[in-house]
Amino acid sequence: MEQRFDAIVIGAGPAGCACGYKLAQAGLQVLVVERGKFAGAKNMWGGAFFGPTLAELIPDFWAEASIERYVASHKLSFLTNEDCLSIEFTTPKFSQLPYNGFTVLRSKFDQWFATKVGQAGAIVATGLQADDLLWKGNQVAGIKAGGDELPASVTIACDGVNSILAQKAGLSGELKPQDVKQGVKEVIALPRETIEQRFNLSGDEGIAWEFIGSCTRGLPGGGFIYTNKDSLSIGIVVQLNALAEKQIKANELLEDFKRHPAIASLLDGGKLVEYSAHLIPVSGINMVPRLYTDGFMVTGDAAALVLGTGLILEGANFAVTSGIAAAETVIRAKQKGDFSARSLACYQELLEQSFVLKDLKTFSKAPHFLENRRIYTTYPELACSLAEKMFISDGKPRKRAWQLFREAKKGKISLWQIARDLMQGKGAI
Ligand SMILES: Cc1cc2nc3c(=O)[nH]c(=O)nc-3n(C[C@H](O)[C@H](O)[C@H](O)COP(=O)(O)OP(=O)(O)OC[C@H]3O[C@@H](n4cnc5c(N)ncnc54)[C@H](O)[C@@H]3O)c2cc1C
C-alpha cells in the first residue's frame, strides 16, 4: 500500500528545514524533498543569519551547527570609484549569548539543518525534485516527483524564489524583473589569521559589511563582505531590470568591486573557492502572494517573505519563522482533521502576529524608495567629498562643517532635493 504522508515539504532550505523539523518533532509523518544532491548543494546567500528565530526551534544551535563566526560588528560604507567612507557599529552585546547574528556557508549549514530534520524523524529525500502537484478535486493532495505520485494531507512549498509549485497551486504568477535583485557571490579562501588581522577580529568574531555606491555603478543594490572562519563571502546584489536596462552583467560589477582600492587589499592573496548566483525577491509586502489554499501553503522566499531596507537584507529568519508557522498550522489542522483553506487560514494569522508580516508592512514603502538612484550615486559622492574636505590637511585655514557641506554638494544636488529625499526616506525606512 502506498504511504500517505501527513505533510510533504518541498525544499530543504531554512524554511523547509524549520517546517520539517517542527512537524517531525510533533510526531507527524513528514517527507522533505530536496532537489539538490544534498541540502545546501545549490544554495547561496550573503550570508549572515540574524535574530533569535532558529534558537526558538533548536536552543543553543550555535554550539552544534556549522557556524562560521558570530557577527560582532556591522559596517556600512559609501563608495565612489576611489574613496570609501565607513560607519561601524559594535557593542559587547553582540558578543554575548544569544548572539545577534552569525555568518554561515549554506553548503555546510543547510546540511547540518537537514540532518537535524532527519534525526527528528522526518524522511529527507535529497536529489528528488517535486515536478508537479497532485490534486483531489480543488484540493492539493501531494506531489509528483521522480515519476512517482506521493500523496499527503498537506503540501508546503519551501522551494525558494520563483516557486513553480506556488504557481501551479494558483497562488503566485511568474516573477517580474522589477521584483527581484540578482545576487552574485564569491567565496575567497584566506588564512584565518590573515582575516583576523585585516578585519581587526579575534577569536570567533566576525563582521557583516555592506556597501552602497560605485560598486553597483549607480544601479539600485549594493555590495557585501562577510567574514567566515577561513574565507570571505563577497558579493553584489543589483536590481534585475536595471541590469537589463543598462546591459551590465552582475559579475562585471563584482569584478569592479573586488578591484576597488578599499577592497583589493583585503582580498590580496585569496583563492577563489566558490562562485554562485541567485535571485532575491525584494518588492516586500506588495509581492507577497496569497499564502495558502486547500491542502497547500507557501513559505520563505517562495512567498517573497524577504525584508530589504537598504541597510539590511534579511530573508533567512523570515524563512525560518514562516516555516515554523506553517508547521504549527499543520499540527492544528491535523488535530481537527481538516486541511481545507479555511483551516489553514491560521497560517496567515500566525504570520500577521509575528515580525514577518509586521516588518513587511512597516517597510512597505522601502522597495519604491530604494529605486531612487541618488542613493547609489549622489549621496555616496557627497559623503565621500565631505569627508575628504574635512580630513584633508592642505595648509589652508579650516572651514566649518556647514561651509564644507555646501561646497561638497555644489553642482551635485540642491538642499530642497535633499529635504525631499529625506522626507521620502523617513516614511520608508
Ligand atoms: C546574494 C544573496 C545574499 C543574501 N544575503 C542574506 C543575508 O545575509 N541574510 C539573510 O537573512 N538572507 C539573505 N539572503 C536571502 C536568503 O538567502 C533567503 O531569504 C533564504 O535562503 C530563503 O530561504 P528559503 O528556505 O525560503 O529558500 P531557499 O534558501 O532558496 O531554499 C529553497 C530550497 O528548495 C529547493 N528546491 C527548489 N525547488 C525545488 C523542487 N521543485 N523540488 C525540490 N526542492 C526544490 C532548493 O534546492 C533549495 O534547497 C540572501 C540572498 C542572496 C541571493
Short mmCIF file of C-alpha atoms and ligand atoms in Angstrom, two decimals:
data_model
loop_
_atom_site.label_atom_id
_atom_site.label_comp_id
_atom_site.label_asym_id
_atom_site.label_seq_id
_atom_site.Cartn_x
_atom_site.Cartn_y
_atom_site.Cartn_z
CA MET A 1 0.00 0.00 0.00
CA GLU A 2 1.38 3.44 -0.89
CA GLN A 3 2.45 5.62 2.02
CA ARG A 4 0.39 8.73 2.68
CA PHE A 5 2.26 11.49 4.49
CA ASP A 6 0.72 13.98 6.86
CA ALA A 7 2.84 16.65 5.19
CA ILE A 8 5.21 16.97 2.26
CA VAL A 9 7.68 19.84 2.48
CA ILE A 10 9.26 20.93 -0.80
CA GLY A 11 12.80 22.23 -0.36
CA ALA A 12 15.37 21.84 2.41
CA GLY A 13 16.45 25.48 2.75
CA PRO A 14 15.88 27.38 6.03
CA ALA A 15 12.09 27.47 5.53
CA GLY A 16 11.75 23.79 4.62
CA CYS A 17 14.10 22.56 7.35
CA ALA A 18 12.38 24.65 10.03
CA CYS A 19 8.98 23.41 8.90
CA GLY A 20 10.08 19.76 8.59
CA TYR A 21 11.83 19.83 11.97
CA LYS A 22 8.83 21.25 13.82
CA LEU A 23 6.44 18.78 12.17
CA ALA A 24 8.67 15.78 12.87
CA GLN A 25 9.13 16.87 16.49
CA ALA A 26 5.34 16.82 16.83
CA GLY A 27 5.33 13.21 15.62
CA LEU A 28 3.78 13.79 12.20
CA GLN A 29 4.70 11.67 9.14
CA VAL A 30 6.77 14.12 7.12
CA LEU A 31 8.61 13.90 3.82
CA VAL A 32 11.03 16.69 2.88
CA VAL A 33 12.06 16.60 -0.79
CA GLU A 34 15.17 18.49 -1.87
CA ARG A 35 16.30 18.64 -5.50
CA GLY A 36 19.97 19.24 -4.63
CA LYS A 37 22.28 16.21 -4.28
CA PHE A 38 22.43 17.25 -0.65
CA ALA A 39 20.73 20.07 1.24
CA GLY A 40 22.63 23.28 0.50
CA ALA A 41 24.30 21.87 -2.64
CA LYS A 42 22.94 24.63 -4.86
CA ASN A 43 22.03 27.23 -2.28
CA MET A 44 23.62 30.59 -1.60
CA TRP A 45 23.18 33.75 0.37
CA GLY A 46 25.38 36.59 1.61
CA GLY A 47 25.30 35.07 4.29
CA ALA A 48 24.52 36.21 7.73
CA PHE A 49 21.74 34.79 9.80
CA PHE A 50 20.17 37.27 12.19
CA GLY A 51 17.87 37.10 15.18
CA PRO A 52 16.68 34.53 17.69
CA THR A 53 14.27 32.66 15.40
CA LEU A 54 16.29 29.49 14.97
CA ALA A 55 17.09 29.34 18.70
CA GLU A 56 13.34 29.13 19.36
CA LEU A 57 13.36 25.87 17.43
CA ILE A 58 16.77 24.49 18.38
CA PRO A 59 18.02 26.15 21.59
CA ASP A 60 21.80 26.72 21.61
CA PHE A 61 22.01 25.67 17.96
CA TRP A 62 25.23 27.67 17.61
CA ALA A 63 27.02 25.12 19.76
CA GLU A 64 26.48 22.36 17.19
CA ALA A 65 25.56 23.99 13.86
CA SER A 66 28.03 24.75 11.09
CA ILE A 67 28.50 28.36 12.10
CA GLU A 68 31.44 30.32 10.70
CA ARG A 69 31.63 33.33 13.04
CA TYR A 70 29.23 35.37 15.15
CA VAL A 71 28.62 38.92 13.92
CA ALA A 72 30.48 41.17 16.35
CA SER A 73 30.12 44.32 14.26
CA HIS A 74 28.11 45.83 11.43
CA LYS A 75 29.74 48.18 8.98
CA LEU A 76 28.24 50.34 6.24
CA SER A 77 30.43 52.03 3.64
CA PHE A 78 29.76 54.58 0.95
CA LEU A 79 31.92 54.10 -2.12
CA THR A 80 32.97 56.28 -5.00
CA ASN A 81 35.35 54.95 -7.64
CA GLU A 82 38.32 55.60 -5.36
CA ASP A 83 37.05 56.60 -1.94
CA CYS A 84 35.33 54.83 0.92
CA LEU A 85 33.56 56.37 3.92
CA SER A 86 32.55 53.88 6.62
CA ILE A 87 30.37 53.75 9.69
CA GLU A 88 30.91 50.79 12.01
CA PHE A 89 28.82 49.73 14.96
CA THR A 90 29.94 47.28 17.59
CA THR A 91 28.72 46.54 21.09
CA PRO A 92 29.72 43.92 23.69
CA LYS A 93 26.07 42.75 23.45
CA PHE A 94 26.81 41.27 20.01
CA SER A 95 29.43 39.05 21.64
CA GLN A 96 27.07 37.69 24.30
CA LEU A 97 24.74 34.72 24.07
CA PRO A 98 22.31 34.51 22.42
CA TYR A 99 24.31 36.06 19.59
CA ASN A 100 22.60 38.64 17.37
CA GLY A 101 23.84 37.11 14.13
CA PHE A 102 26.13 34.54 12.54
CA THR A 103 27.95 34.13 9.28
CA VAL A 104 27.33 30.78 7.66
CA LEU A 105 28.08 28.96 4.43
CA ARG A 106 24.95 27.36 3.03
CA SER A 107 26.56 24.16 1.79
CA LYS A 108 27.56 23.29 5.37
CA PHE A 109 24.73 24.96 7.28
CA ASP A 110 21.84 23.50 5.23
CA GLN A 111 23.37 20.03 5.50
CA TRP A 112 23.52 20.34 9.28
CA PHE A 113 19.93 21.59 9.44
CA ALA A 114 18.62 18.84 7.14
CA THR A 115 20.42 16.21 9.25
CA LYS A 116 18.61 17.57 12.33
CA VAL A 117 15.31 17.25 10.45
CA GLY A 118 16.10 13.61 9.70
CA GLN A 119 17.12 12.98 13.33
CA ALA A 120 13.80 14.47 14.47
CA GLY A 121 12.00 11.76 12.49
CA ALA A 122 11.26 13.17 9.03
CA ILE A 123 12.29 11.45 5.80
CA VAL A 124 14.62 13.80 3.93
CA ALA A 125 14.85 12.74 0.28
CA THR A 126 17.67 14.57 -1.49
CA GLY A 127 18.24 14.53 -5.25
CA LEU A 128 14.46 14.45 -5.66
CA GLN A 129 12.65 17.30 -7.40
CA ALA A 130 8.94 18.00 -6.93
CA ASP A 131 7.73 18.37 -10.52
CA ASP A 132 4.04 18.88 -10.05
CA LEU A 133 1.15 18.80 -7.60
CA LEU A 134 -1.38 16.05 -7.07
CA TRP A 135 -4.99 17.19 -6.89
CA LYS A 136 -8.13 15.74 -5.36
CA GLY A 137 -10.84 17.95 -6.76
CA ASN A 138 -9.82 21.51 -5.88
CA GLN A 139 -7.55 20.44 -3.02
CA VAL A 140 -3.80 19.85 -3.35
CA ALA A 141 -3.25 16.22 -2.34
CA GLY A 142 0.54 15.75 -2.59
CA ILE A 143 3.22 15.94 -5.26
CA LYS A 144 4.58 14.20 -8.32
CA ALA A 145 8.33 13.62 -8.03
CA GLY A 146 10.78 11.32 -9.80
CA GLY A 147 7.93 9.73 -11.76
CA ASP A 148 6.05 8.81 -8.55
CA GLU A 149 2.88 10.14 -7.03
CA LEU A 150 3.37 10.99 -3.35
CA PRO A 151 0.09 11.72 -1.54
CA ALA A 152 -0.10 13.94 1.55
CA SER A 153 -2.75 15.69 3.60
CA VAL A 154 -0.93 18.98 3.14
CA THR A 155 1.92 20.22 0.95
CA ILE A 156 4.17 23.11 1.94
CA ALA A 157 6.13 24.94 -0.76
CA CYS A 158 9.51 25.99 0.68
CA ASP A 159 11.14 25.90 -2.76
CA GLY A 160 12.58 29.41 -2.77
CA VAL A 161 12.20 32.34 -5.15
CA ASN A 162 10.26 31.65 -8.36
CA SER A 163 8.30 28.84 -6.74
CA ILE A 164 6.97 26.68 -9.56
CA LEU A 165 4.75 24.82 -7.09
CA ALA A 166 3.14 28.02 -5.74
CA GLN A 167 2.43 28.95 -9.36
CA LYS A 168 0.92 25.52 -10.03
CA ALA A 169 -1.25 25.93 -6.94
CA GLY A 170 -2.54 29.19 -8.43
CA LEU A 171 -1.11 31.34 -5.62
CA SER A 172 1.55 33.30 -7.49
CA GLY A 173 2.37 34.29 -11.04
CA GLU A 174 5.65 34.47 -12.94
CA LEU A 175 8.43 36.60 -11.46
CA LYS A 176 8.76 40.14 -12.78
CA PRO A 177 12.32 41.53 -13.24
CA GLN A 178 11.42 44.66 -11.24
CA ASP A 179 10.54 42.47 -8.24
CA VAL A 180 13.89 40.71 -7.91
CA LYS A 181 17.53 41.51 -7.35
CA GLN A 182 20.30 39.43 -8.85
CA GLY A 183 22.91 38.34 -6.31
CA VAL A 184 26.37 37.11 -7.29
CA LYS A 185 28.87 35.94 -4.72
CA GLU A 186 32.36 34.56 -4.45
CA VAL A 187 33.86 32.73 -1.50
CA ILE A 188 37.54 33.61 -1.26
CA ALA A 189 39.79 31.47 0.92
CA LEU A 190 42.34 33.20 3.14
CA PRO A 191 44.22 32.01 6.23
CA ARG A 192 42.28 32.59 9.44
CA GLU A 193 45.00 34.82 10.93
CA THR A 194 45.06 36.98 7.78
CA ILE A 195 41.30 37.55 8.02
CA GLU A 196 41.51 38.41 11.70
CA GLN A 197 44.37 40.81 11.14
CA ARG A 198 42.83 42.54 8.10
CA PHE A 199 39.36 42.89 9.65
CA ASN A 200 40.55 43.54 13.21
CA LEU A 201 38.83 40.44 14.61
CA SER A 202 39.76 38.00 17.30
CA GLY A 203 38.54 34.50 18.16
CA ASP A 204 35.17 33.76 16.59
CA GLU A 205 34.28 37.41 15.97
CA GLY A 206 33.01 38.24 12.50
CA ILE A 207 31.86 41.27 10.57
CA ALA A 208 28.85 41.97 8.37
CA TRP A 209 29.84 44.75 5.97
CA GLU A 210 27.51 46.39 3.45
CA PHE A 211 28.44 48.83 0.67
CA ILE A 212 26.46 51.42 -1.26
CA GLY A 213 27.65 53.46 -4.24
CA SER A 214 30.03 52.89 -7.10
CA CYS A 215 30.05 49.09 -6.58
CA THR A 216 26.76 48.92 -8.50
CA ARG A 217 27.67 51.76 -10.92
CA GLY A 218 24.72 53.69 -9.54
CA LEU A 219 22.16 50.91 -10.04
CA PRO A 220 19.84 50.06 -7.15
CA GLY A 221 21.60 47.50 -4.95
CA GLY A 222 24.82 47.15 -3.01
CA GLY A 223 27.83 45.07 -2.14
CA PHE A 224 28.67 42.94 0.87
CA ILE A 225 31.52 41.20 2.62
CA TYR A 226 31.00 38.65 5.40
CA THR A 227 33.90 37.06 7.21
CA ASN A 228 33.88 33.28 7.59
CA LYS A 229 36.39 31.21 9.57
CA ASP A 230 38.95 30.98 6.80
CA SER A 231 37.23 32.61 3.86
CA LEU A 232 35.38 35.76 2.87
CA SER A 233 31.97 35.91 1.22
CA ILE A 234 31.98 38.87 -1.14
CA GLY A 235 29.17 39.78 -3.47
CA ILE A 236 26.90 42.22 -5.20
CA VAL A 237 23.11 42.43 -5.24
CA VAL A 238 21.52 44.50 -8.04
CA GLN A 239 18.01 45.17 -9.33
CA LEU A 240 17.50 42.77 -12.24
CA ASN A 241 15.58 45.14 -14.53
CA ALA A 242 18.24 47.86 -14.03
CA LEU A 243 20.97 45.41 -15.12
CA ALA A 244 18.98 44.53 -18.23
CA GLU A 245 18.25 48.18 -18.99
CA LYS A 246 21.96 49.14 -18.79
CA GLN A 247 23.12 45.84 -20.34
CA ILE A 248 25.51 45.25 -17.46
CA LYS A 249 26.27 41.82 -16.06
CA ALA A 250 26.27 41.44 -12.27
CA ASN A 251 29.61 39.60 -12.34
CA GLU A 252 31.24 42.61 -14.10
CA LEU A 253 30.15 44.71 -11.13
CA LEU A 254 31.59 42.15 -8.73
CA GLU A 255 34.93 42.31 -10.55
CA ASP A 256 34.90 46.14 -10.28
CA PHE A 257 34.02 45.88 -6.61
CA LYS A 258 36.91 43.49 -5.93
CA ARG A 259 39.30 45.94 -7.63
CA HIS A 260 38.20 48.95 -5.54
CA PRO A 261 41.20 50.36 -3.64
CA ALA A 262 39.45 49.88 -0.29
CA ILE A 263 38.65 46.23 -1.07
CA ALA A 264 41.52 44.87 -3.17
CA SER A 265 43.99 44.81 -0.28
CA LEU A 266 41.52 42.83 1.87
CA LEU A 267 41.38 40.09 -0.77
CA ASP A 268 45.07 40.07 -1.58
CA GLY A 269 46.46 36.53 -1.82
CA GLY A 270 42.99 34.98 -1.57
CA LYS A 271 41.93 31.96 -3.60
CA LEU A 272 38.51 31.72 -5.26
CA VAL A 273 36.81 28.55 -3.98
CA GLU A 274 33.15 29.11 -4.88
CA TYR A 275 31.06 31.23 -7.25
CA SER A 276 27.28 31.38 -7.14
CA ALA A 277 24.36 33.48 -8.34
CA HIS A 278 20.78 33.65 -7.13
CA LEU A 279 17.69 35.87 -7.26
CA ILE A 280 16.17 37.63 -4.24
CA PRO A 281 12.52 38.73 -4.10
CA VAL A 282 12.70 42.36 -2.99
CA SER A 283 9.33 44.02 -3.54
CA GLY A 284 8.22 43.40 0.02
CA ILE A 285 4.59 43.11 1.06
CA ASN A 286 3.34 44.08 -2.41
CA MET A 287 4.87 40.92 -3.80
CA VAL A 288 3.58 38.51 -1.14
CA PRO A 289 1.03 36.18 -2.76
CA ARG A 290 -1.97 34.54 -1.13
CA LEU A 291 -0.24 32.26 1.36
CA TYR A 292 -2.49 29.19 1.42
CA THR A 293 -5.16 27.32 -0.41
CA ASP A 294 -6.86 23.95 0.12
CA GLY A 295 -4.15 21.48 1.19
CA PHE A 296 -1.27 23.84 0.41
CA MET A 297 0.85 26.63 1.95
CA VAL A 298 3.79 28.69 0.73
CA THR A 299 6.68 29.97 2.90
CA GLY A 300 10.01 31.85 2.85
CA ASP A 301 11.34 33.18 -0.47
CA ALA A 302 8.67 31.22 -2.31
CA ALA A 303 6.22 33.65 -0.67
CA ALA A 304 8.58 36.65 -1.15
CA LEU A 305 8.99 36.98 2.65
CA VAL A 306 12.22 39.00 2.50
CA LEU A 307 12.97 42.35 4.12
CA GLY A 308 15.29 44.77 2.33
CA THR A 309 15.62 48.30 3.66
CA GLY A 310 18.89 49.22 2.01
CA LEU A 311 20.61 48.92 5.40
CA ILE A 312 19.62 45.32 6.00
CA LEU A 313 18.70 42.32 3.90
CA GLU A 314 17.01 39.58 5.89
CA GLY A 315 15.39 36.51 4.44
CA ALA A 316 16.73 33.53 6.37
CA ASN A 317 14.98 34.43 9.65
CA PHE A 318 11.77 35.19 7.73
CA ALA A 319 12.06 31.77 6.10
CA VAL A 320 12.55 30.01 9.44
CA THR A 321 9.68 31.81 11.16
CA SER A 322 7.28 31.23 8.25
CA GLY A 323 8.33 27.55 8.14
CA ILE A 324 7.56 27.21 11.85
CA ALA A 325 4.21 29.00 11.42
CA ALA A 326 3.28 26.66 8.56
CA ALA A 327 4.19 23.66 10.73
CA GLU A 328 2.11 24.94 13.67
CA THR A 329 -0.81 25.35 11.28
CA VAL A 330 -0.46 21.77 10.05
CA ILE A 331 -0.30 20.45 13.63
CA ARG A 332 -3.59 22.24 14.45
CA ALA A 333 -5.16 21.14 11.14
CA LYS A 334 -4.25 17.52 11.86
CA GLN A 335 -5.94 17.73 15.28
CA LYS A 336 -9.10 18.95 13.52
CA GLY A 337 -8.67 16.52 10.61
CA ASP A 338 -9.28 19.47 8.30
CA PHE A 339 -6.71 20.65 5.75
CA SER A 340 -9.03 22.92 3.81
CA ALA A 341 -8.13 26.56 3.15
CA ARG A 342 -10.44 27.58 5.99
CA SER A 343 -8.42 25.52 8.44
CA LEU A 344 -5.07 26.66 7.01
CA ALA A 345 -6.07 30.35 7.33
CA CYS A 346 -4.42 30.12 10.76
CA TYR A 347 -1.04 30.32 8.91
CA GLN A 348 -1.81 33.87 7.77
CA GLU A 349 -2.87 34.82 11.31
CA LEU A 350 0.35 33.46 12.82
CA LEU A 351 2.42 35.44 10.30
CA GLU A 352 0.36 38.57 10.98
CA GLN A 353 1.18 38.21 14.70
CA SER A 354 4.90 37.64 14.10
CA PHE A 355 7.56 40.08 12.89
CA VAL A 356 7.25 38.58 9.40
CA LEU A 357 4.19 40.40 8.09
CA LYS A 358 4.53 43.23 10.64
CA ASP A 359 8.00 44.15 9.30
CA LEU A 360 6.96 43.83 5.68
CA LYS A 361 4.02 46.16 6.34
CA THR A 362 6.14 48.66 8.32
CA PHE A 363 8.61 48.84 5.43
CA SER A 364 6.05 48.63 2.63
CA LYS A 365 7.40 51.81 1.01
CA ALA A 366 11.06 50.78 1.19
CA PRO A 367 11.20 48.97 -2.20
CA HIS A 368 9.94 52.09 -4.01
CA PHE A 369 12.23 54.42 -2.02
CA LEU A 370 15.24 52.22 -2.83
CA GLU A 371 14.70 52.77 -6.56
CA ASN A 372 15.95 56.36 -6.10
CA ARG A 373 19.27 56.34 -7.99
CA ARG A 374 20.63 59.28 -5.96
CA ILE A 375 21.07 56.81 -3.06
CA TYR A 376 23.69 54.99 -5.12
CA THR A 377 25.31 57.98 -6.88
CA THR A 378 24.86 61.48 -5.46
CA TYR A 379 24.79 60.65 -1.75
CA PRO A 380 27.87 58.39 -1.61
CA GLU A 381 29.74 61.02 -3.69
CA LEU A 382 28.53 63.79 -1.39
CA ALA A 383 29.51 61.83 1.75
CA CYS A 384 33.00 60.99 0.44
CA SER A 385 33.57 64.51 -0.85
CA LEU A 386 32.59 65.99 2.52
CA ALA A 387 34.86 63.51 4.35
CA GLU A 388 37.75 64.42 2.06
CA LYS A 389 37.24 68.12 2.74
CA MET A 390 37.04 67.51 6.50
CA PHE A 391 40.06 65.26 6.83
CA ILE A 392 42.49 66.70 4.29
CA SER A 393 45.25 68.94 5.66
CA ASP A 394 46.35 71.33 2.92
CA GLY A 395 47.95 74.10 4.96
CA LYS A 396 44.96 76.42 4.34
CA PRO A 397 42.67 77.80 7.11
CA ARG A 398 39.95 75.29 8.03
CA LYS A 399 36.26 75.89 7.28
CA ARG A 400 33.26 74.98 9.38
CA ALA A 401 31.37 71.74 8.66
CA TRP A 402 28.36 73.58 7.21
CA GLN A 403 30.58 75.51 4.73
CA LEU A 404 32.28 72.27 3.73
CA PHE A 405 28.91 70.61 3.23
CA ARG A 406 27.74 73.45 0.96
CA GLU A 407 30.94 73.17 -1.08
CA ALA A 408 30.65 69.37 -1.29
CA LYS A 409 27.06 69.46 -2.55
CA LYS A 410 27.65 72.28 -5.04
CA GLY A 411 26.69 71.19 -8.56
CA LYS A 412 25.53 67.81 -7.24
CA ILE A 413 22.20 68.38 -5.51
CA SER A 414 20.04 71.15 -4.03
CA LEU A 415 19.05 71.41 -0.38
CA TRP A 416 15.45 71.19 -1.49
CA GLN A 417 16.09 67.85 -3.21
CA ILE A 418 17.92 66.51 -0.14
CA ALA A 419 14.96 67.53 2.03
CA ARG A 420 12.54 65.77 -0.33
CA ASP A 421 14.62 62.59 -0.33
CA LEU A 422 14.89 62.69 3.46
CA MET A 423 11.12 63.04 3.77
CA GLN A 424 10.62 60.06 1.46
CA GLY A 425 13.20 58.06 3.41
CA LYS A 426 11.50 58.95 6.69
CA GLY A 427 8.30 57.31 5.53
CA ALA A 428 10.04 54.30 4.03
CA ILE A 429 12.96 53.02 6.09
C1 LIG B 1 23.18 37.13 -2.71
C2 LIG B 1 22.23 36.90 -1.58
C3 LIG B 1 22.55 37.35 -0.32
C4 LIG B 1 21.68 37.13 0.74
N1 LIG B 1 22.07 37.50 1.97
C5 LIG B 1 21.29 37.24 3.02
C6 LIG B 1 21.73 37.52 4.32
O1 LIG B 1 22.86 37.93 4.54
N2 LIG B 1 20.89 37.27 5.35
C7 LIG B 1 19.65 36.74 5.17
O2 LIG B 1 18.91 36.54 6.14
N3 LIG B 1 19.20 36.44 3.93
C8 LIG B 1 19.99 36.67 2.86
N4 LIG B 1 19.57 36.34 1.60
C9 LIG B 1 18.20 35.80 1.44
C10 LIG B 1 18.15 34.33 1.88
O3 LIG B 1 19.09 33.59 1.17
C11 LIG B 1 16.76 33.75 1.59
O4 LIG B 1 15.77 34.62 2.07
C12 LIG B 1 16.58 32.39 2.25
O5 LIG B 1 17.56 31.49 1.78
C13 LIG B 1 15.20 31.84 1.95
O6 LIG B 1 15.08 30.52 2.42
P1 LIG B 1 14.06 29.51 1.74
O7 LIG B 1 14.18 28.24 2.51
O8 LIG B 1 12.73 30.16 1.62
O9 LIG B 1 14.56 29.32 0.24
P2 LIG B 1 15.94 28.75 -0.31
O10 LIG B 1 17.04 29.03 0.63
O11 LIG B 1 16.04 29.25 -1.70
O12 LIG B 1 15.73 27.18 -0.33
C14 LIG B 1 14.87 26.57 -1.27
C15 LIG B 1 15.23 25.10 -1.35
O13 LIG B 1 14.27 24.43 -2.17
C16 LIG B 1 14.93 23.57 -3.08
N5 LIG B 1 14.02 23.39 -4.23
C17 LIG B 1 13.61 24.33 -5.11
N6 LIG B 1 12.71 23.83 -5.98
C18 LIG B 1 12.55 22.53 -5.63
C19 LIG B 1 11.74 21.47 -6.13
N7 LIG B 1 10.90 21.66 -7.17
N8 LIG B 1 11.82 20.25 -5.56
C20 LIG B 1 12.67 20.04 -4.51
N9 LIG B 1 13.45 21.00 -3.97
C21 LIG B 1 13.38 22.23 -4.52
C22 LIG B 1 16.22 24.30 -3.39
O14 LIG B 1 17.21 23.43 -3.91
C23 LIG B 1 16.57 24.86 -2.01
O15 LIG B 1 17.30 23.93 -1.24
C24 LIG B 1 20.43 36.49 0.52
C25 LIG B 1 20.10 36.02 -0.75
C26 LIG B 1 21.00 36.20 -1.79
C27 LIG B 1 20.65 35.65 -3.14
#
